[in-house]
Amino acid sequence: MRFPIFNLFMCSLLSMYLLPLRAQVLIDQEATIETKNLYQNLFKLQDKKALLFGHQDALAYGVTWKDVPNRSDVKDVVGDYPAVFGWDIGGIEHQRSHNIDQVSFAKMKAFIVDRFEAGSINTISWHMDNPQSLGNSWDTTTAVASIIPGGKNHQLYVQWLDRAADFLKELKTKEGVYAPILFRPFHEHNGGWFWWGNPHCSPDDYIKLWKFTVDYLKNKKNIHHLIYVYNTNNFQSEEEFIHRYPGNDYADMMSFDTYQFAKPSPSKAELEQSKKDFTALLRNNLAVLQQYAQKNQKPMALAETGFETIPDPTWWTQTLYASVQDFDICYVLIWRNHGLKKEENQMHYYAPYKGHPSSSDFKNFYTLPNVYFGKKTKALNLYK
């Protein structure tokens, strides 16, 4: 009996070490080698507490410019591009030439491939129009039940997925190598502002929609360069975070979005209170997420954040970095630099531009040893 018992002991011991490794695999077993390598490197980034910096639409426009080749507000300030580039394909469902933020889809494809070849990471969200009312993403007419299998608008949704798939299949180099994408559909779903949000569909229907979307893109459209990112807005507990989680077999990565808010031209006291509230909220989110992500062997990210117009000149090091430095997130992405919103007569931007009061602190943030922008990220060879 000694030998079988010894074998059983060794098998049990081996399984203890192999279980985490086995869990660190993509849900798509046919994922491209570059996608698999990127996924494994996301875990390595977390292990070394490397924080990649990202920016939405960084190459498409800035606070005072649009469609200027090779320009970026971030690069104007620190002489380097972000490490992560966010894009949105809202509008692709209608075969439009430009997305909801007036970025040309043709240029977006070129940007994505260019940044992949530069060793950076691309992530895509989808502010999809409401398939029931045909209003925008913020039209909260009940729609999810109508587009899951058996729903009256299901075939319309399939058509929209086909159009998105056509776009995704074109994200490849001249040599035919696909650019891996962190795909973050139906984001901030625990909020009520999108038609897929918590008040507007049941947890079961949301999960059915998520699972159908993944299965269709992966199995029917044969798209194998996506890393599927589950995303919420703020939450207080693990139960709230996973309320509509589709399960470990349907999500590769976990993330959330959160922003700091203050009224225009806040006083010093108001700014300090805003910082205190945001820091507490962000750190609670991160603590809850980290515990759950580690338990389920998933990498995690702060997928959207920022402080509109950045009224705090030391926000980058004293608020953002100070809040996240103790947690194992592989990247943080700042929202877009639209500039002046004429219809609202107010500025809308989240990254500094040259001459902005927070530029000096942003440069300090850039030089932190475990903060990564484009140049340092390229040296990591994330796709190998």
Coordinates of N, CA and C in Angstrom, one line a residue, residues 28 31 96-97 114 119 141 145 153 162 193 202 227-228 230 240 249 261 278 290 338 357 384:
D28 N -10.5 30.8 -25.1 CA -10.4 30.3 -26.5 C -9.2 29.4 -26.7
A31 N -6.8 30.2 -29.6 CA -6.2 31.5 -29.6 C -4.9 31.5 -30.3
R96 N -21.0 52.2 -40.5 CA -20.6 53.6 -40.7 C -19.1 53.7 -40.9
S97 N -18.7 54.8 -41.5 CA -17.2 55.0 -41.8 C -16.5 55.5 -40.6
D114 N -0.4 49.3 -36.1 CA 0.8 50.0 -35.9 C 1.3 49.9 -34.4
G119 N 4.7 46.9 -30.2 CA 4.8 46.2 -28.9 C 3.8 46.7 -27.8
T141 N -34.2 51.9 -23.4 CA -35.4 51.1 -23.8 C -35.0 49.6 -23.7
A145 N -33.4 41.2 -23.8 CA -34.2 40.0 -24.0 C -34.6 39.8 -25.5
N153 N -35.4 40.3 -32.0 CA -34.3 41.1 -32.7 C -33.0 40.3 -32.8
D162 N -21.8 40.2 -37.1 CA -21.1 39.9 -38.3 C -20.2 41.1 -38.8
W193 N -27.0 53.5 -17.0 CA -27.0 54.4 -18.1 C -26.9 53.8 -19.5
S202 N -32.4 41.3 -16.9 CA -32.1 40.4 -15.8 C -30.7 39.9 -15.8
I227 N -9.1 38.7 -26.2 CA -9.1 38.4 -24.8 C -10.3 39.1 -24.2
Y228 N -11.2 38.3 -23.7 CA -12.5 38.8 -23.3 C -12.5 39.4 -21.9
Y230 N -14.3 41.2 -18.7 CA -15.5 41.5 -18.0 C -15.3 42.8 -17.2
E240 N -21.6 42.0 -5.5 CA -22.0 43.0 -6.4 C -21.2 42.9 -7.7
D249 N -15.3 30.3 -17.6 CA -15.1 29.8 -18.9 C -15.5 30.8 -20.0
F261 N -14.7 63.0 -9.5 CA -15.6 64.1 -9.9 C -15.4 65.3 -8.9
F278 N -12.6 59.8 -3.8 CA -12.2 59.0 -4.9 C -11.2 57.9 -4.5
Q290 N -9.1 42.5 -6.5 CA -7.9 41.7 -6.4 C -8.1 40.3 -5.7
H338 N -11.1 64.9 -25.8 CA -12.0 65.4 -26.8 C -11.7 66.9 -27.0
P357 N -1.3 72.5 -16.4 CA -0.8 72.6 -15.0 C -0.3 71.3 -14.4
K384 N 5.7 37.7 -27.2 CA 6.7 36.5 -27.4 C 6.9 35.8 -26.1

